[in-house]
Short mmCIF file of C-alpha atoms in Angstrom, two decimals:
data_model
loop_
_atom_site.label_atom_id
_atom_site.label_comp_id
_atom_site.label_asym_id
_atom_site.label_seq_id
_atom_site.Cartn_x
_atom_site.Cartn_y
_atom_site.Cartn_z
CA MET A 1 160.05 109.07 94.49
CA ILE A 2 156.87 109.13 92.41
CA LYS A 3 153.61 109.99 94.13
CA ASN A 4 151.48 112.33 92.02
CA VAL A 5 150.49 111.16 88.55
CA VAL A 6 148.61 112.79 85.68
CA PHE A 7 147.07 110.32 83.24
CA MET A 8 146.47 110.99 79.55
CA GLY A 9 144.41 108.49 77.56
CA THR A 10 141.20 108.11 75.63
CA PRO A 11 140.02 104.68 74.32
CA ASP A 12 139.25 101.31 75.90
CA PHE A 13 142.87 100.23 75.60
CA ALA A 14 143.88 102.86 78.17
CA VAL A 15 141.17 101.99 80.70
CA GLY A 16 142.96 99.04 82.31
CA THR A 17 146.09 101.09 82.95
CA LEU A 18 144.11 103.91 84.54
CA GLN A 19 142.27 101.43 86.75
CA ALA A 20 145.58 99.88 87.82
CA LEU A 21 146.92 103.32 88.74
CA ILE A 22 143.81 104.14 90.74
CA ALA A 23 144.09 100.82 92.60
CA ALA A 24 147.81 101.27 93.35
CA GLU A 25 148.05 102.76 96.83
CA GLN A 26 151.53 104.13 96.23
CA TYR A 27 150.31 106.49 93.49
CA HIS A 28 147.82 109.35 93.46
CA VAL A 29 146.07 110.19 90.17
CA GLN A 30 145.67 113.97 90.33
CA ALA A 31 143.87 114.45 87.04
CA VAL A 32 143.00 112.78 83.75
CA PHE A 33 143.32 114.29 80.29
CA SER A 34 141.21 112.75 77.52
CA GLN A 35 140.03 113.63 74.04
CA PRO A 36 136.79 115.66 73.77
CA ASP A 37 133.54 113.68 73.89
CA LYS A 38 132.07 112.85 70.49
CA PRO A 39 128.48 112.42 69.29
CA LYS A 40 127.46 108.82 68.69
CA GLY A 41 124.38 106.82 67.79
CA ARG A 42 121.26 107.86 65.93
CA GLY A 43 120.53 110.70 68.31
CA LYS A 44 124.11 111.99 68.04
CA ALA A 45 124.27 112.46 71.80
CA LEU A 46 127.68 113.21 73.25
CA GLN A 47 129.29 110.09 74.67
CA MET A 48 132.06 110.14 77.26
CA THR A 49 135.35 108.60 76.27
CA PRO A 50 136.02 105.27 78.04
CA VAL A 51 138.82 106.85 80.08
CA LYS A 52 136.69 109.82 81.12
CA LYS A 53 133.94 107.49 82.30
CA VAL A 54 136.34 105.60 84.61
CA ALA A 55 137.88 108.84 85.91
CA ALA A 56 134.47 110.39 86.59
CA GLU A 57 133.32 107.30 88.51
CA ALA A 58 136.47 107.55 90.63
CA GLY A 59 135.94 111.26 91.28
CA ILE A 60 139.09 112.31 89.43
CA PRO A 61 139.08 115.72 87.67
CA VAL A 62 138.96 115.37 83.87
CA TYR A 63 140.28 117.83 81.28
CA GLN A 64 139.44 117.45 77.59
CA PRO A 65 141.62 119.72 75.46
CA VAL A 66 140.94 120.03 71.76
CA LYS A 67 144.65 120.83 71.40
CA ILE A 68 146.94 119.87 74.27
CA ARG A 69 149.69 122.12 72.87
CA GLU A 70 147.74 125.29 73.73
CA GLU A 71 149.34 127.38 76.49
CA GLN A 72 146.38 127.10 78.86
CA TRP A 73 146.95 123.36 79.29
CA LEU A 74 150.60 123.83 80.07
CA GLU A 75 149.52 126.21 82.84
CA VAL A 76 147.06 123.64 84.22
CA LEU A 77 149.81 121.03 84.31
CA ARG A 78 152.23 123.45 85.95
CA GLU A 79 149.71 124.00 88.73
CA LEU A 80 149.22 120.26 89.16
CA SER A 81 153.01 119.75 89.18
CA PRO A 82 152.88 115.96 88.70
CA ASP A 83 155.90 113.78 89.37
CA VAL A 84 155.16 111.89 86.16
CA ILE A 85 152.66 111.92 83.29
CA VAL A 86 151.45 108.54 82.05
CA VAL A 87 150.30 108.47 78.42
CA VAL A 88 148.30 105.59 76.92
CA ALA A 89 146.65 106.05 73.51
CA PHE A 90 145.86 109.69 74.22
CA GLY A 91 145.43 110.58 70.55
CA GLN A 92 147.33 113.87 70.39
CA ILE A 93 150.98 114.79 69.93
CA ILE A 94 152.36 116.09 73.22
CA PRO A 95 154.65 119.12 72.88
CA LYS A 96 158.16 119.29 74.25
CA THR A 97 157.14 121.80 76.94
CA ILE A 98 154.84 119.20 78.51
CA LEU A 99 157.21 116.28 77.94
CA GLU A 100 159.85 118.08 79.98
CA LEU A 101 157.55 119.35 82.72
CA PRO A 102 157.36 116.39 85.15
CA ARG A 103 160.43 115.43 87.17
CA TYR A 104 160.31 111.86 85.81
CA GLY A 105 159.07 112.80 82.36
CA CYS A 106 156.18 111.33 80.37
CA ILE A 107 155.94 107.53 80.39
CA ASN A 108 154.12 105.88 77.50
CA VAL A 109 152.60 102.40 77.27
CA HIS A 110 152.93 101.26 73.65
CA ALA A 111 151.29 98.09 72.34
CA SER A 112 154.25 96.60 70.49
CA LEU A 113 157.76 95.35 71.08
CA LEU A 114 159.54 98.54 70.14
CA PRO A 115 161.24 99.50 67.93
CA LYS A 116 158.85 97.35 65.88
CA TYR A 117 155.46 98.80 64.97
CA ARG A 118 155.79 102.42 65.90
CA GLY A 119 152.53 104.15 65.14
CA ALA A 120 148.85 104.37 65.96
CA ALA A 121 147.69 100.84 65.08
CA PRO A 122 150.42 98.41 66.21
CA ILE A 123 147.99 95.75 67.42
CA GLN A 124 146.17 95.26 64.13
CA TRP A 125 149.34 95.44 62.06
CA ALA A 126 151.00 92.70 64.10
CA VAL A 127 148.12 90.36 63.22
CA LEU A 128 147.90 91.60 59.62
CA ASN A 129 151.57 90.81 59.08
CA GLY A 130 151.32 87.33 60.57
CA GLU A 131 153.58 88.00 63.55
CA LYS A 132 154.03 85.12 66.00
CA GLU A 133 154.47 87.41 68.98
CA SER A 134 153.72 90.94 70.06
CA GLY A 135 153.80 92.68 73.41
CA VAL A 136 154.00 95.96 75.29
CA THR A 137 156.83 98.42 75.78
CA THR A 138 157.03 101.24 78.30
CA MET A 139 159.19 104.16 77.27
CA ARG A 140 160.16 107.67 78.29
CA MET A 141 158.65 109.85 75.61
CA ASP A 142 160.57 112.26 73.41
CA THR A 143 159.40 114.46 70.54
CA GLY A 144 159.56 111.63 67.99
CA LEU A 145 156.79 109.19 67.12
CA ASP A 146 157.29 106.29 69.56
CA THR A 147 161.06 106.79 69.51
CA GLY A 148 161.75 107.41 73.21
CA ASP A 149 164.06 105.39 75.44
CA MET A 150 162.62 101.95 76.22
CA ILE A 151 162.27 100.96 79.88
CA MET A 152 160.48 97.60 80.12
CA LYS A 153 158.98 95.04 77.72
CA GLU A 154 156.57 92.14 78.08
CA THR A 155 156.13 89.63 75.26
CA VAL A 156 152.78 88.07 74.35
CA VAL A 157 152.61 85.03 72.05
CA LEU A 158 149.85 85.23 69.45
CA ALA A 159 147.35 82.38 69.21
CA GLU A 160 146.81 80.79 65.80
CA ASP A 161 143.32 82.31 65.67
CA GLU A 162 144.37 85.68 67.17
CA THR A 163 142.28 88.65 66.09
CA GLY A 164 142.87 92.34 66.45
CA GLY A 165 140.22 92.35 69.16
CA SER A 166 141.60 89.45 71.19
CA LEU A 167 145.15 90.81 71.05
CA PHE A 168 143.83 94.23 72.06
CA ASP A 169 142.37 92.69 75.22
CA LYS A 170 145.55 90.77 76.05
CA LEU A 171 147.86 93.74 75.57
CA SER A 172 145.58 96.04 77.54
CA VAL A 173 145.95 93.80 80.59
CA THR A 174 149.68 93.34 80.02
CA GLY A 175 150.20 97.08 79.61
CA ALA A 176 148.44 97.91 82.87
CA GLU A 177 150.65 95.49 84.83
CA LEU A 178 153.82 96.63 83.06
CA LEU A 179 153.14 100.30 83.75
CA ILE A 180 152.94 99.76 87.51
CA ARG A 181 156.17 97.76 87.47
CA THR A 182 157.80 100.51 85.42
CA LEU A 183 156.73 103.29 87.77
CA ASP A 184 157.90 101.23 90.76
CA ALA A 185 161.32 100.83 89.16
CA ILE A 186 161.59 104.53 88.29
CA SER A 187 160.49 105.49 91.79
CA ALA A 188 163.06 103.15 93.33
CA GLY A 189 165.79 104.57 91.10
CA ASN A 190 166.67 101.27 89.40
CA ALA A 191 164.90 101.66 86.04
CA GLN A 192 167.06 100.86 83.01
CA TYR A 193 166.68 103.05 79.90
CA GLU A 194 167.60 101.71 76.45
CA LYS A 195 167.88 103.95 73.42
CA GLN A 196 166.02 102.87 70.31
CA PRO A 197 167.68 102.58 66.91
CA LYS A 198 166.87 105.41 64.55
CA GLU A 199 165.07 103.15 62.09
CA SER A 200 162.32 100.66 62.91
CA PRO A 201 162.55 97.15 61.40
CA THR A 202 158.88 97.39 60.41
CA PRO A 203 156.91 99.97 58.42
CA TYR A 204 155.07 102.65 60.37
CA ALA A 205 151.87 101.17 61.82
CA GLY A 206 149.54 103.87 60.56
CA MET A 207 145.85 104.24 61.29
CA LEU A 208 143.54 101.89 59.40
CA THR A 209 140.43 102.88 57.47
CA LYS A 210 137.47 100.94 56.13
CA LYS A 211 139.09 100.90 52.69
CA ASP A 212 141.94 98.81 54.10
CA GLY A 213 139.47 95.95 54.62
CA LEU A 214 138.80 95.36 50.91
CA ILE A 215 140.01 91.84 50.09
CA ASP A 216 142.37 91.43 47.15
CA TRP A 217 141.77 87.84 46.07
CA ASN A 218 145.05 87.79 44.14
CA LYS A 219 146.90 87.76 47.46
CA SER A 220 147.63 84.46 49.18
CA ALA A 221 145.10 82.69 51.37
CA GLU A 222 147.39 83.21 54.38
CA GLN A 223 147.55 86.95 53.74
CA ILE A 224 143.79 87.18 53.44
CA GLU A 225 143.25 85.14 56.59
CA CYS A 226 145.56 87.53 58.46
CA LEU A 227 143.63 90.49 57.04
CA ILE A 228 140.34 89.03 58.27
CA ARG A 229 141.70 88.34 61.75
CA GLY A 230 143.61 91.61 62.03
CA LEU A 231 140.60 93.75 61.11
CA ASN A 232 138.22 91.90 63.45
CA PRO A 233 136.31 93.68 64.99
CA TRP A 234 137.18 96.95 63.20
CA PRO A 235 137.14 97.99 60.45
CA SER A 236 136.46 94.40 59.20
CA ALA A 237 137.49 92.66 55.97
CA TYR A 238 135.01 92.61 53.13
CA THR A 239 134.40 91.71 49.52
CA LYS A 240 131.56 92.11 47.03
CA TYR A 241 129.09 89.34 46.32
CA ARG A 242 126.30 89.75 43.79
CA GLY A 243 126.83 93.51 43.88
CA LYS A 244 126.55 93.88 47.66
CA THR A 245 129.07 94.10 50.49
CA LEU A 246 129.92 90.84 52.23
CA LYS A 247 131.98 90.96 55.42
CA LEU A 248 134.21 88.02 56.33
CA TRP A 249 134.72 87.51 60.05
CA ALA A 250 136.51 84.17 60.24
CA ALA A 251 138.32 81.98 57.72
CA LEU A 252 141.19 79.52 57.42
CA ALA A 253 143.89 79.35 54.79
CA GLU A 254 144.29 75.96 53.12
CA PRO A 255 146.72 74.69 50.48
CA ASP A 256 145.56 74.19 46.91
CA ASP A 257 147.19 71.18 45.29
CA GLY A 258 145.68 72.01 41.90
CA ALA A 259 143.32 69.03 41.94
CA LEU A 260 140.32 71.36 41.78
CA GLY A 261 141.07 72.56 38.30
CA ALA A 262 142.39 75.72 36.68
CA GLN A 263 144.37 78.26 38.66
CA GLY A 264 145.67 81.71 37.89
CA GLU A 265 144.78 85.34 38.40
CA ASP A 266 141.42 85.08 36.59
CA CYS A 267 140.34 82.31 38.96
CA ALA A 268 141.17 84.23 42.15
CA GLY A 269 137.99 85.14 44.03
CA ARG A 270 135.94 82.30 42.56
CA ALA A 271 134.24 79.62 44.64
CA ALA A 272 136.30 76.44 44.31
CA VAL A 273 134.48 74.19 46.79
CA VAL A 274 130.82 74.49 47.75
CA SER A 275 128.86 72.05 49.92
CA LYS A 276 126.08 72.41 52.45
CA ASP A 277 128.53 73.46 55.17
CA ALA A 278 131.69 74.52 53.33
CA LEU A 279 132.71 77.40 51.10
CA LYS A 280 136.28 77.59 49.85
CA ILE A 281 137.37 80.48 47.65
CA ARG A 282 140.40 80.36 45.41
CA THR A 283 143.07 83.01 46.03
CA GLY A 284 146.33 83.94 44.36
CA ASN A 285 147.93 81.11 46.34
CA GLY A 286 145.81 78.58 48.21
CA LEU A 287 142.18 78.34 49.21
CA LEU A 288 140.33 80.40 51.80
CA SER A 289 137.84 78.30 53.75
CA VAL A 290 135.19 80.73 55.01
CA LYS A 291 133.81 80.07 58.51
CA GLU A 292 131.81 83.16 59.48
CA LEU A 293 130.48 86.01 57.37
CA GLN A 294 127.89 88.77 57.20
CA PRO A 295 125.84 89.77 54.15
CA GLU A 296 124.93 93.43 53.75
CA GLY A 297 122.04 94.34 56.06
CA LYS A 298 122.14 90.98 57.87
CA LYS A 299 123.60 89.62 61.09
CA ARG A 300 126.82 87.64 61.34
CA MET A 301 126.30 83.97 60.55
CA THR A 302 128.13 80.68 60.11
CA VAL A 303 128.96 79.55 56.60
CA ASP A 304 126.30 76.80 56.61
CA ALA A 305 123.60 79.34 57.53
CA PHE A 306 124.83 81.63 54.75
CA LEU A 307 124.75 78.85 52.17
CA ARG A 308 121.16 77.99 53.05
CA GLY A 309 120.10 81.54 52.21
CA TYR A 310 122.56 82.17 49.39
CA PRO A 311 123.11 79.11 47.18
CA VAL A 312 126.61 79.72 45.83
CA GLY A 313 127.50 78.21 42.51
CA CYS A 314 130.88 76.57 42.02
CA GLY A 315 133.00 79.07 40.10
CA GLU A 316 130.86 82.02 41.21
CA LEU A 317 132.80 85.25 41.70
CA PHE A 318 133.48 87.02 44.98
CA GLY A 319 134.79 90.54 44.48
CA GLU A 320 134.61 92.62 41.33
CA ARG A 321 136.49 92.47 38.07
CA SER A 322 137.80 95.84 36.89
#
């Protein structure tokens, strides 16, 4: 039976699961491991990780190893002797010595329907790739990257206007509930473990950078809409307009029946429809109707507010020609 739990996690996504564990009377959170605090803001003051903040408020001891694989942390965990270690977006690779330490192993909450979207950014990539559903999988960790035996899954259907941020919130709640159900099943001795196939049906969901947000207007309107939604709120999709960065926060893909004139690669990125409250940009396939955007140095605004301050000419270029 599971009683004592060590929790490893760092960002906001892991907070809900930690809170669920703290609230569950059948489990005792002995300690929390989180990434080291990092300086933020203009003053570069150290800021607690979201998980550390919750643990500190609950009076739970917090350890912040720079490298969890160092021998000293194995000794700490041996002294704690947890029944299970729960890992949610911890941010470090856990060595085999720690994976094998608890009686019930290390249980991970992963924000995808494994074996799809193994990797560090499964939430954004699901939206970027236009998936209709995503979800959460709990698994018993092994030394591979998200390759351990699957235990439970919960599917979440994506809304048509789903963003990386909104899916993040949904899966965080789903993951917290699924983890408790998983631990209950393991503790009761009726958990079912399913091996994953060696290969994932999707590419590795690697970390995203700001460069990934640069819009390629030669792609289809649907692809660009997915990019905008998937990278909202971070790192955001952007283009260049009159030599400055222009972020796009919301847009809709629309068909282009050719009635608006010439098409082709040279036309991609040019304004095709401009009115007092509409801006539609031609893409490699279809039109992108912009709804919300943010000029460099300005606040986010609706397209009509943007057009009042930036009169866009029909045929004007968004992006840069090489």
